[in-house]
mmCIF file of C-alpha atoms in Angstrom:
data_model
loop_
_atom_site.group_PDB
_atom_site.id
_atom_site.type_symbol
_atom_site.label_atom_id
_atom_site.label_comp_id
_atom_site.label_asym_id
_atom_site.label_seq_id
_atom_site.Cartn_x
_atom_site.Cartn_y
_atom_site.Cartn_z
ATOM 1 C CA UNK L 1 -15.996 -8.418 11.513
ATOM 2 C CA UNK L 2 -16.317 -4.689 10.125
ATOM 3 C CA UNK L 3 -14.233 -3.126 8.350
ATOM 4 C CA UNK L 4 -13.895 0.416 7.583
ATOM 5 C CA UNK L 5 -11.729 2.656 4.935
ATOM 6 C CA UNK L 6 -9.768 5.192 6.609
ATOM 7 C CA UNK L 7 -9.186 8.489 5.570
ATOM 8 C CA UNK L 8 -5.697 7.878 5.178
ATOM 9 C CA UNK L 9 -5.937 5.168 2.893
ATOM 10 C CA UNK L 10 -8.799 6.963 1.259
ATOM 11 C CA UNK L 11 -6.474 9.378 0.021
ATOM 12 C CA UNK L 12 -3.755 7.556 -0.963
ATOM 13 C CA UNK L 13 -6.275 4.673 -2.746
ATOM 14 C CA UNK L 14 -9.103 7.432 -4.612
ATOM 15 C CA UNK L 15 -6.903 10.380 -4.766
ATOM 16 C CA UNK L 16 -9.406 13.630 -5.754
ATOM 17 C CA UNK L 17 -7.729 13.367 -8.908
ATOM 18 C CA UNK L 18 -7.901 9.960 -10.144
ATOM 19 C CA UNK L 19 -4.168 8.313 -11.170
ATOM 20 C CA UNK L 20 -3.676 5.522 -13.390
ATOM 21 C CA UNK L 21 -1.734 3.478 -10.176
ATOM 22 C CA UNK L 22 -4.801 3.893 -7.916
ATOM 23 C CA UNK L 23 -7.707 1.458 -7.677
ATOM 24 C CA UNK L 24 -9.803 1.817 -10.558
ATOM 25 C CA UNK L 25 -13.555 1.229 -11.747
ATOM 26 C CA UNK L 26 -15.136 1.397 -8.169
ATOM 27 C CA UNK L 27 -15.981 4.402 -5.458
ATOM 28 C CA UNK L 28 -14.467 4.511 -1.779
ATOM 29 C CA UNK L 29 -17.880 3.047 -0.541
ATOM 30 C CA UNK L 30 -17.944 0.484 -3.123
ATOM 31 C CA UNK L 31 -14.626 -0.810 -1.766
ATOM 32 C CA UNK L 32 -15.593 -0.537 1.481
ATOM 33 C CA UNK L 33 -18.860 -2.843 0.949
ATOM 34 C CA UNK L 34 -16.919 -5.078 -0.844
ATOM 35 C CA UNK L 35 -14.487 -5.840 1.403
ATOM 36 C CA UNK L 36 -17.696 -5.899 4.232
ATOM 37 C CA UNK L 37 -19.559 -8.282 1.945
ATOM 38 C CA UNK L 38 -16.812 -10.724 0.131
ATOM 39 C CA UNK L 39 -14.743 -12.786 2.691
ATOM 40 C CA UNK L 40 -10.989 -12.646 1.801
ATOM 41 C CA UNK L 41 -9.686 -15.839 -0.634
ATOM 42 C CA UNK L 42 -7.213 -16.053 2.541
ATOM 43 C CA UNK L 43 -5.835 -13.504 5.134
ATOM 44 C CA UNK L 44 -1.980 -12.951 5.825
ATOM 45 C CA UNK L 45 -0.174 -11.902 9.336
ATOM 46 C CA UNK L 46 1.066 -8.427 8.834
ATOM 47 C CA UNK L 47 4.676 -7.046 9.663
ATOM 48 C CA UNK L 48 2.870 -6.498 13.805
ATOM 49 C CA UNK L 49 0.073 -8.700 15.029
ATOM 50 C CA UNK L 50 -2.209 -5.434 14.993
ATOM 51 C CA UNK L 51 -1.628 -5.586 10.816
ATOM 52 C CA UNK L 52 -3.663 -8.249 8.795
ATOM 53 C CA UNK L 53 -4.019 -8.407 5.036
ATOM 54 C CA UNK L 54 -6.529 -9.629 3.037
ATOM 55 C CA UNK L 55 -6.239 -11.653 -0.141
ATOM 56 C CA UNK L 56 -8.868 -10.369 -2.773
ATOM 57 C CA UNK L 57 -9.129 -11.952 -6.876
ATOM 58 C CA UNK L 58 -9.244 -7.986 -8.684
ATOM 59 C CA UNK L 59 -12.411 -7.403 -9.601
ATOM 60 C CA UNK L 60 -11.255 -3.960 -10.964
ATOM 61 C CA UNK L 61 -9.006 -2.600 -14.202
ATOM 62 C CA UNK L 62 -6.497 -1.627 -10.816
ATOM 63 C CA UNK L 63 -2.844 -2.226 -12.669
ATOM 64 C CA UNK L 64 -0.001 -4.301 -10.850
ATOM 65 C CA UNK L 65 2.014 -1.473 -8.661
ATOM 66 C CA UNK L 66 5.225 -2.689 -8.781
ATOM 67 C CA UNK L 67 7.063 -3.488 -12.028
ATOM 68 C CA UNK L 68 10.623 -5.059 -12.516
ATOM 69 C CA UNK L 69 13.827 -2.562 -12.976
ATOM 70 C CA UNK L 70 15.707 -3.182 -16.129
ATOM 71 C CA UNK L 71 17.721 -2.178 -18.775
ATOM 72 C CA UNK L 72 14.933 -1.101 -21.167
ATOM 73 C CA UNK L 73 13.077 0.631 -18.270
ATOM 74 C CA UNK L 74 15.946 2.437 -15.882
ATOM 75 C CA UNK L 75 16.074 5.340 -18.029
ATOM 76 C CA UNK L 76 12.343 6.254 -17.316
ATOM 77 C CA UNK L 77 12.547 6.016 -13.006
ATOM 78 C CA UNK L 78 12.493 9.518 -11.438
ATOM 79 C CA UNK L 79 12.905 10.407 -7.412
ATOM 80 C CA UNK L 80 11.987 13.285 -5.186
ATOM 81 C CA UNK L 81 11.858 13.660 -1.908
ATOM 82 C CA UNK L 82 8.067 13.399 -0.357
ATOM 83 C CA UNK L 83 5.330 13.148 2.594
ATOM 84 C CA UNK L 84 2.099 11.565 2.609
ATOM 85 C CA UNK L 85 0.856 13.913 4.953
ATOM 86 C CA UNK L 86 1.277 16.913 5.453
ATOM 87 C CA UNK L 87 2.295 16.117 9.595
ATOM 88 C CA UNK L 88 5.333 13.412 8.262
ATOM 89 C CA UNK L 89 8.920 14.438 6.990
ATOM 90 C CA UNK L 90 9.830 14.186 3.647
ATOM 91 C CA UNK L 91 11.547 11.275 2.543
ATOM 92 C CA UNK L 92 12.970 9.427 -0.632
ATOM 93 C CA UNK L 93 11.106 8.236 -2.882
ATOM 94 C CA UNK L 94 11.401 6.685 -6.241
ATOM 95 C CA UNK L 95 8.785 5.576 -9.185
ATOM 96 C CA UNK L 96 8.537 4.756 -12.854
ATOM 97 C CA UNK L 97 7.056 7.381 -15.279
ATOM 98 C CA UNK L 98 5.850 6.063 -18.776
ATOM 99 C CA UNK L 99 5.300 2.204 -17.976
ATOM 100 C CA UNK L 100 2.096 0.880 -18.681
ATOM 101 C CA UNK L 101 2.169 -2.123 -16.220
ATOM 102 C CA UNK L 102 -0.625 -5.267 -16.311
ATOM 103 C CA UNK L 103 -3.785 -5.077 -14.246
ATOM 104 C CA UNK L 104 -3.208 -7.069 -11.368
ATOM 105 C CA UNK L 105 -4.757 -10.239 -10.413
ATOM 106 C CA UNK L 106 -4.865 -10.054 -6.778
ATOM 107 C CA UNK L 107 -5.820 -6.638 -4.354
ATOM 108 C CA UNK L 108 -4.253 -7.015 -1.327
ATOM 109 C CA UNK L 109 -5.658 -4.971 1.516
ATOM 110 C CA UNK L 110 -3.579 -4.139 4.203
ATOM 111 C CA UNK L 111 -5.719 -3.844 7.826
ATOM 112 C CA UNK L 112 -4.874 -2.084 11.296
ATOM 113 C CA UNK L 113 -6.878 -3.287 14.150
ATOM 114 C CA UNK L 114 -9.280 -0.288 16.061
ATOM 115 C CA UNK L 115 -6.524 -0.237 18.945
ATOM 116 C CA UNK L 116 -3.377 0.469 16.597
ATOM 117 C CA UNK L 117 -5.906 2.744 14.515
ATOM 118 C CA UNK L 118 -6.884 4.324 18.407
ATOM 119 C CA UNK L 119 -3.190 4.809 19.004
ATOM 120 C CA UNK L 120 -2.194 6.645 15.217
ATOM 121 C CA UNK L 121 -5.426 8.824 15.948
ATOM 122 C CA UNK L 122 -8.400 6.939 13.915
ATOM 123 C CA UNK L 123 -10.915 6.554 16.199
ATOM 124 C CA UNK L 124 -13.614 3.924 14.859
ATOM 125 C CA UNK L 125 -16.871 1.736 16.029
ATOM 126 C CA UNK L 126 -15.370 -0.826 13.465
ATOM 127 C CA UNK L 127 -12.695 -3.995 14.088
ATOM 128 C CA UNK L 128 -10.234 -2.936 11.510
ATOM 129 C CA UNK L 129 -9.903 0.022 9.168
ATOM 130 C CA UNK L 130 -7.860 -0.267 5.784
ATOM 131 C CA UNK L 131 -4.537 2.049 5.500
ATOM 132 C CA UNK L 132 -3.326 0.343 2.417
ATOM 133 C CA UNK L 133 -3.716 -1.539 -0.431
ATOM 134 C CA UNK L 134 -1.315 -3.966 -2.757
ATOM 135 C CA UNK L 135 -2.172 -4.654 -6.450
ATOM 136 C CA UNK L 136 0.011 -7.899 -6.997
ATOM 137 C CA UNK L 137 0.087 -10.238 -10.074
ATOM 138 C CA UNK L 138 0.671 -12.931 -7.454
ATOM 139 C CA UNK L 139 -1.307 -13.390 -3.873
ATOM 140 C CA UNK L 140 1.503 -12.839 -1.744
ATOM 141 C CA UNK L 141 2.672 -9.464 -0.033
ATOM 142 C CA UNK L 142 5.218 -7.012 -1.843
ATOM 143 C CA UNK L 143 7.896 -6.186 0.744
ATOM 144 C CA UNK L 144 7.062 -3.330 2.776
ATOM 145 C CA UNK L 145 9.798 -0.212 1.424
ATOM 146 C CA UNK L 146 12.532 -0.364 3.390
ATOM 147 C CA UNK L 147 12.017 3.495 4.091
ATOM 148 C CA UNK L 148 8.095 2.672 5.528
ATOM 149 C CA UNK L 149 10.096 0.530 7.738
ATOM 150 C CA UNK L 150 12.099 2.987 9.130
ATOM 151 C CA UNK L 151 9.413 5.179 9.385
ATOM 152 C CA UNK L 152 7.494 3.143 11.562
ATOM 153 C CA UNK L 153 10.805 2.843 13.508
ATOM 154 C CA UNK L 154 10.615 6.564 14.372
ATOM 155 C CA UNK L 155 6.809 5.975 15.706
ATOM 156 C CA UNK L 156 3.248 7.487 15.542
ATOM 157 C CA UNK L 157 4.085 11.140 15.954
ATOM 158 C CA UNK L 158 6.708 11.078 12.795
ATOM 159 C CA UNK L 159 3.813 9.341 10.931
ATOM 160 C CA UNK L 160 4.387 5.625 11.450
ATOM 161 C CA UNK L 161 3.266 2.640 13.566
ATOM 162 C CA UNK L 162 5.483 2.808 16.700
ATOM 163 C CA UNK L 163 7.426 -1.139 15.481
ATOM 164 C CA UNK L 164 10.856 -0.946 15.772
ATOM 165 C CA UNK L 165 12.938 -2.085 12.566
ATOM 166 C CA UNK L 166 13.413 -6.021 12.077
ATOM 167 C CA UNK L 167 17.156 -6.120 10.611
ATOM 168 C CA UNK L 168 16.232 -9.594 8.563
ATOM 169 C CA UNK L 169 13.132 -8.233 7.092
ATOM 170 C CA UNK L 170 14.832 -4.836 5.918
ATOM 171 C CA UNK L 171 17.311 -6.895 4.186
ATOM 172 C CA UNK L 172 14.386 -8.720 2.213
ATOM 173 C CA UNK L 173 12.710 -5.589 1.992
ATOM 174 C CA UNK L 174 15.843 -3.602 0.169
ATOM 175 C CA UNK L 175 17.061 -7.152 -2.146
ATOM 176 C CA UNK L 176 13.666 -6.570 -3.580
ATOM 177 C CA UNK L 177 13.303 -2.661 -3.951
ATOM 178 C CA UNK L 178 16.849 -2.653 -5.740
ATOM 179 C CA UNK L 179 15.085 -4.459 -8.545
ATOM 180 C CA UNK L 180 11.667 -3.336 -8.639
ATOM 181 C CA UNK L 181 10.044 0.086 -8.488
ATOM 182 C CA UNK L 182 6.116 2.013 -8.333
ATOM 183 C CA UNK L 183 4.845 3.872 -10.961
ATOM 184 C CA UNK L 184 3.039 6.587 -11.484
ATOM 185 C CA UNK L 185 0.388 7.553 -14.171
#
């Protein structure tokens, strides 16, 4: 199996200007080979059978990117309304500023297979190409954001995935987004 960084994850995961809440310590190709050369501790189904993830121990500084809302920390969340590209509409978006959350245990890489990579306009020699990445304390997926869901809802030419929206999992997805936020750095 090959597996390949794409330049949309590339962007969002080693930004030209390094951020504190992107992977740290390593370069793009580094990653790349590592996830080529070190087999997954396990690998996850994905919100669409063309989405796997893969369970990595951190072998980086790369901090936790969620962190709990609460009382001490709800004065420091900010919003705006943004696109990761510059093809998608802005949307809603919300993040700590000022939290200095741990370094996570566990990367979590999130994998498209080459036919749903074909389809968003990534073509690629390889089996699956990397659009995402979790940093999680524990090895389990964070909820995709409700909004990514309803992205993807809206399909590849607004920027997602073409899956329509699962009712039950949006529910999950928004009971844990009203107490937890990203965070920026």
């Amino acid at each position: 199996m090959t597996i390949i960084l794409t330049d949309f994850a590339r962007a969002r995961l080693f930004p030209r200007e390094p951020r504190r809440n992107t992977i740290q310590d390593i370069t793009p190709e580094q990653f790349e080979r590592h996830l080529n050369d070190i087999p997954p501790l396990t690998v996850l189904d994905g919100y669409a059978p063309f989405c796997k993830l893969h369970v990595h121990r951190n072998w980086t500084r790369t901090r936790c990117l969620t962190a709990p809302i609460t009382d001490a920390n709800r004065h420091l969340l900010r919003s705006d309304y943004e696109a990761r590209t510059k093809d998608e509409l802005p949307v809603l978006v919300r993040w700590f500023e000022g939290i200095d959350p741990p370094v996570a245990d566990y990367l979590i890489v999130i994998l498209y297979s080459r036919e749903q990579l074909a389809k968003e306009g990534t073509d690629t020699t390889a089996d699956w190409g990397v659009v995402g990445c979790m940093y999680t304390a524990e090895p389990v997926e964070t909820p995709m954001a409700p909004i990514t869901m309803m992205r993807n809802a809206l399909g590849v030419e607004e920027g997602g995935s073409g899956v329509g929206l699962d009712r039950a999992a949006y529910l999950r997805s928004v009971e844990f987004w009203r107490t937890h936020a990203n965070w920026r750095g």
